Amino acid sequence: PYLSENSKTLVVGPSTWHEGTEIAQPITWSAHFTPLGQRLQESTATELLALRQLSTQSGITSLAMGLPDPALIPVERFQQAWEAILSRIGAEALGVSPVQGIAPLRELLSDRLRCQGVSANPENVVVVNDSQQGLDLLLRLFTEPGDTVITEAPTYYRNGMEVERVEFLLARYRPRLIYTGPTYQNPTGCTMSLERRQKLLTLAQRYQVPIIEDDPFSELYFDEPPPPPIKALDDAGHVLYLGTFSKCLSPGLRVGWLVAPQPVAKLATLLRRATDLQPNTLGQHLVIEFARRGWLDEHVAAARASYANRCQAMDAALRRHLPRGAKWHTPGGGLFLWLELPEQVAAHELPSETGQQGVVFLPGRFLYPTNGRQNVCRLNFSVPDEESIERAVAVLGSALCKLLCREVGVVAEQTLVSPAV
Amino acid sequence: PYLSENSKTLVVGPSTWHEGTEIAQPITWSAHFTPLGQRLQESTATELLALRQLSTQSGITSLAMGLPDPALIPVERFQQAWEAILSRIGAEALGVSPVQGIAPLRELLSDRLRCQGVSANPENVVVVNDSQQGLDLLLRLFTEPGDTVITEAPTYYRNGMEVERVEFLLARYRPRLIYTGPTYQNPTGCTMSLERRQKLLTLAQRYQVPIIEDDPFSELYFDEPPPPPIKALDDAGHVLYLGTFSKCLSPGLRVGWLVAPQPVAKLATLLRRATDLQPNTLGQHLVIEFARRGWLDEHVAAARASYANRCQAMDAALRRHLPRGAKWHTPGGGLFLWLELPEQVAAHELPSETGQQGVVFLPGRFLYPTNGRQNVCRLNFSVPDEESIERAVAVLGSALCKLLCREVGVVAEQTLVSPAV
């Protein structure tokens, strides 16, 4: 039990015991929640949970998720890997893991990172359940409620975060962190140029503000590899780097990684111990076995090819089915395409139409840290196959046309009818 | 990306870009950490991590861990279960899981809880990585730094928390939570009586303070089952209940559960989404398959028998090898025995002796929320076999005797020598 983080503890002292019959009153839970709990109650997360649930229902084509294609998951290879693991190490594969992650996996990650230009020793690598857990740990270590963080709003930036404006913010607000997803960013699919990466790093160094670089997609490029991670340019250790196998192998394994200078890696490990004790052992061994057999690289290559095709299919379908005024940037990798609807339309008006035809997607307003634009949405092209993409985009396009026309119709009708009354 | 919990976000504004050559200075990380981070740096968690690492080295007999016996983990059955899962549901077993946990597992848990007298619908069950994650989520939802929580100090209470003293504390301090492990408590192995459970619940109801009941061990009883969980007595919904498969099946799976009234279960799910998105899918399916085949109950029965024998072996070895003044309570279940050394000895003086002979254990002072007693230690009897237990306790006993005698010797020598100088 780990209580010391958040609490004082009472040593039990003397008292008098009152007996009696009482009728227990239920608790009014909302009065007991912390401000964090209160904010969660009011957040849009409930709507996102509902959308996630809807996305898994049969008969639904979902462009709302951010997952690898389930059809790509190599079930037979997982079976063979599992057999090899059990015959080689047996029960150890189901037993305890070091809190920081098993050593062979941290060595493997260190080697793979070196190929991307990131120099990290296994001691700098902390295995986490997913980038999400790494982010949560870092936010708990570096920010308190009310602190300021610089991040992209997911507006349409062809080259990622507008670094030119960052220095003003650094000087004025002295933020605790810069959080960025520079490569095939979720949700826009945009990629920060090498020049901007270098500038952002220089600024972080000048103002001594850590950068959290969230990089789940950089292996999933289509034509050519993206620029190196900011972490690869980071010779003085200002970048805290997050990656995951959830997008390029399988989300059910829950294996991601955090790369950080020693003091941060150590503290993240201690906090992780208090959070959920250790990573799951089995998922770690499965990843190692996949890598040893060369299957990890094969799998990533297959995913690249498949998602490149699907992205192209979505781009073509959008050209065919979307009305004038819709705009999008076709990404060079990753899982998402960011669609800008004509200004007079709000994305959340569409689901009631598209839902009837079994198509769901994510209105973009959920993806802004503060007030977001209404006429944007995130479309995923990795889960549905090309045929489903074609159909789903057709449904989206026709719903959009209907909305555009109906709006005009209603106004026209009122205009026509009113004077006659 | 989930940033809204802890942070304000800056919208990127205009700025002037300064070019120039700069030499990047490394960050002084300790100056950047939050108070939580600072506390972690100063905590004893580093020593516990080192002990955990030492415990897994070959040639070491560790009484320091809190794990099931690795030799009991049924490797072949896990292999068969995995084959069955892949042939039945395929890639789904490696794919995405609902944040709250997959429905069949929550149904299974709901059924199993009913057998323990706990009525909970699947909607009340949240699958977590382990009790630890459940505890972390609840502490974040109900406590802020500086808040007060009532819990046992792990002193030698034969019947668990001294409930008679709790009312005074409730009235005086208005704590946010009561946290208790009433059954084969970690670290003492003690069990709260049914009468005390009822009294504690009545108090929690009277003062409208939630109880967190941490119950990882109640299935691991030796002779007779323990009293029902406090949650089973809880008709008005004041108890938040935590359980796990880490102790009675396998810690590598990372499957535990939180049972709570609907508003709390919902909020814990939302916070879990922000923490690490979802439980690992594979571990959940393995548990379901084990239960379907009746293997879960068989495994728990085997663990019960094995740990009962080992507990008996430890008790016998302690009687044989420990000097006068050592005291312990032989538990009726669980994984731990709490040993009280003679008052003049501190448990942390022993490891330098026992370590040389490859025996490690956990000094009790690590297990107090505030200043702890020095002459206590926690001994695990589930990991080492009977022979190792005998040897380890002999080493412990002889180190203790040596320490007791040497101390006396030094004093005697000084007494004798001093007057002659």
mmCIF file of N, CA and C in Angstrom, chain B residues 317-356:
data_model
loop_
_atom_site.group_PDB
_atom_site.id
_atom_site.type_symbol
_atom_site.label_atom_id
_atom_site.label_comp_id
_atom_site.label_asym_id
_atom_site.label_seq_id
_atom_site.Cartn_x
_atom_site.Cartn_y
_atom_site.Cartn_z
ATOM 1 N N ALA B 317 10.179 -23.318 11.787
ATOM 2 C CA ALA B 317 11.580 -22.881 11.694
ATOM 3 C C ALA B 317 11.851 -21.723 12.656
ATOM 4 N N LEU B 318 10.887 -20.822 12.769
ATOM 5 C CA LEU B 318 11.059 -19.695 13.694
ATOM 6 C C LEU B 318 11.181 -20.209 15.131
ATOM 7 N N ARG B 319 10.344 -21.209 15.463
ATOM 8 C CA ARG B 319 10.411 -21.795 16.805
ATOM 9 C C ARG B 319 11.781 -22.420 17.059
ATOM 10 N N ARG B 320 12.318 -23.057 16.019
ATOM 11 C CA ARG B 320 13.612 -23.735 16.171
ATOM 12 C C ARG B 320 14.765 -22.736 16.274
ATOM 13 N N HIS B 321 14.752 -21.693 15.441
ATOM 14 C CA HIS B 321 15.971 -20.920 15.241
ATOM 15 C C HIS B 321 15.980 -19.543 15.891
ATOM 16 N N LEU B 322 14.817 -19.031 16.286
ATOM 17 C CA LEU B 322 14.870 -17.660 16.793
ATOM 18 C C LEU B 322 15.087 -17.599 18.298
ATOM 19 N N PRO B 323 15.861 -16.624 18.736
ATOM 20 C CA PRO B 323 16.157 -16.523 20.166
ATOM 21 C C PRO B 323 14.946 -16.014 20.947
ATOM 22 N N ARG B 324 15.062 -16.116 22.260
ATOM 23 C CA ARG B 324 14.004 -15.614 23.137
ATOM 24 C C ARG B 324 13.713 -14.143 22.860
ATOM 25 N N GLY B 325 12.466 -13.777 23.004
ATOM 26 C CA GLY B 325 12.115 -12.365 22.848
ATOM 27 C C GLY B 325 11.563 -12.060 21.466
ATOM 28 N N ALA B 326 11.801 -12.958 20.505
ATOM 29 C CA ALA B 326 11.177 -12.784 19.189
ATOM 30 C C ALA B 326 9.724 -13.232 19.288
ATOM 31 N N LYS B 327 8.823 -12.485 18.651
ATOM 32 C CA LYS B 327 7.393 -12.824 18.721
ATOM 33 C C LYS B 327 6.781 -12.734 17.327
ATOM 34 N N TRP B 328 5.820 -13.577 17.062
ATOM 35 C CA TRP B 328 5.112 -13.481 15.797
ATOM 36 C C TRP B 328 3.728 -14.043 15.934
ATOM 37 N N HIS B 329 2.897 -13.630 14.995
ATOM 38 C CA HIS B 329 1.530 -14.136 14.919
ATOM 39 C C HIS B 329 1.449 -14.981 13.650
ATOM 40 N N THR B 330 1.099 -16.235 13.779
ATOM 41 C CA THR B 330 0.978 -17.093 12.604
ATOM 42 C C THR B 330 -0.354 -16.808 11.926
ATOM 43 N N PRO B 331 -0.311 -16.309 10.666
ATOM 44 C CA PRO B 331 -1.568 -15.880 10.034
ATOM 45 C C PRO B 331 -2.422 -17.056 9.567
ATOM 46 N N GLY B 332 -3.691 -16.786 9.333
ATOM 47 C CA GLY B 332 -4.619 -17.806 8.863
ATOM 48 C C GLY B 332 -4.731 -17.839 7.346
ATOM 49 N N GLY B 333 -3.919 -17.030 6.666
ATOM 50 C CA GLY B 333 -3.956 -16.987 5.201
ATOM 51 C C GLY B 333 -3.000 -15.925 4.685
ATOM 52 N N GLY B 334 -3.019 -15.729 3.378
ATOM 53 C CA GLY B 334 -2.190 -14.677 2.780
ATOM 54 C C GLY B 334 -0.765 -15.120 2.526
ATOM 55 N N LEU B 335 0.136 -14.143 2.475
ATOM 56 C CA LEU B 335 1.513 -14.412 2.053
ATOM 57 C C LEU B 335 2.553 -14.021 3.095
ATOM 58 N N PHE B 336 2.115 -13.387 4.214
ATOM 59 C CA PHE B 336 3.101 -12.753 5.088
ATOM 60 C C PHE B 336 2.971 -13.156 6.552
ATOM 61 N N LEU B 337 4.114 -13.143 7.189
ATOM 62 C CA LEU B 337 4.178 -13.299 8.641
ATOM 63 C C LEU B 337 4.955 -12.101 9.182
ATOM 64 N N TRP B 338 4.444 -11.532 10.251
ATOM 65 C CA TRP B 338 5.013 -10.309 10.830
ATOM 66 C C TRP B 338 5.817 -10.695 12.067
ATOM 67 N N LEU B 339 7.092 -10.404 12.034
ATOM 68 C CA LEU B 339 8.001 -10.859 13.082
ATOM 69 C C LEU B 339 8.467 -9.673 13.918
ATOM 70 N N GLU B 340 8.329 -9.829 15.222
ATOM 71 C CA GLU B 340 8.763 -8.783 16.148
ATOM 72 C C GLU B 340 10.040 -9.269 16.824
ATOM 73 N N LEU B 341 11.123 -8.541 16.625
ATOM 74 C CA LEU B 341 12.408 -8.930 17.204
ATOM 75 C C LEU B 341 12.494 -8.413 18.644
ATOM 76 N N PRO B 342 13.448 -8.929 19.417
ATOM 77 C CA PRO B 342 13.648 -8.352 20.746
ATOM 78 C C PRO B 342 13.861 -6.842 20.642
ATOM 79 N N GLU B 343 13.394 -6.120 21.634
ATOM 80 C CA GLU B 343 13.325 -4.657 21.563
ATOM 81 C C GLU B 343 14.672 -3.987 21.297
ATOM 82 N N GLN B 344 15.755 -4.620 21.783
ATOM 83 C CA GLN B 344 17.068 -3.972 21.671
ATOM 84 C C GLN B 344 17.684 -4.102 20.278
ATOM 85 N N VAL B 345 16.983 -4.740 19.346
ATOM 86 C CA VAL B 345 17.531 -4.968 18.004
ATOM 87 C C VAL B 345 16.723 -4.203 16.956
ATOM 88 N N ALA B 346 17.399 -3.618 15.978
ATOM 89 C CA ALA B 346 16.709 -2.990 14.841
ATOM 90 C C ALA B 346 16.836 -3.910 13.635
ATOM 91 N N ALA B 347 15.720 -4.102 12.940
ATOM 92 C CA ALA B 347 15.695 -5.061 11.828
ATOM 93 C C ALA B 347 16.698 -4.695 10.731
ATOM 94 N N HIS B 348 16.968 -3.409 10.542
ATOM 95 C CA HIS B 348 17.870 -3.037 9.443
ATOM 96 C C HIS B 348 19.333 -3.319 9.771
ATOM 97 N N GLU B 349 19.624 -3.765 11.001
ATOM 98 C CA GLU B 349 20.992 -4.177 11.318
ATOM 99 C C GLU B 349 21.277 -5.574 10.771
ATOM 100 N N LEU B 350 20.237 -6.333 10.489
ATOM 101 C CA LEU B 350 20.410 -7.733 10.098
ATOM 102 C C LEU B 350 20.861 -7.958 8.651
ATOM 103 N N PRO B 351 20.328 -7.222 7.668
ATOM 104 C CA PRO B 351 20.638 -7.561 6.278
ATOM 105 C C PRO B 351 22.124 -7.653 5.956
ATOM 106 N N SER B 352 22.971 -6.842 6.604
ATOM 107 C CA SER B 352 24.398 -6.937 6.285
ATOM 108 C C SER B 352 24.926 -8.333 6.656
ATOM 109 N N GLU B 353 24.373 -8.936 7.696
ATOM 110 C CA GLU B 353 24.739 -10.315 8.068
ATOM 111 C C GLU B 353 24.095 -11.346 7.132
ATOM 112 N N THR B 354 22.763 -11.273 7.041
ATOM 113 C CA THR B 354 22.037 -12.310 6.289
ATOM 114 C C THR B 354 22.356 -12.235 4.805
ATOM 115 N N GLY B 355 22.602 -11.022 4.297
ATOM 116 C CA GLY B 355 22.884 -10.834 2.875
ATOM 117 C C GLY B 355 24.102 -11.638 2.440
ATOM 118 N N GLN B 356 25.097 -11.688 3.304
ATOM 119 C CA GLN B 356 26.309 -12.461 2.969
ATOM 120 C C GLN B 356 25.982 -13.927 2.742
#
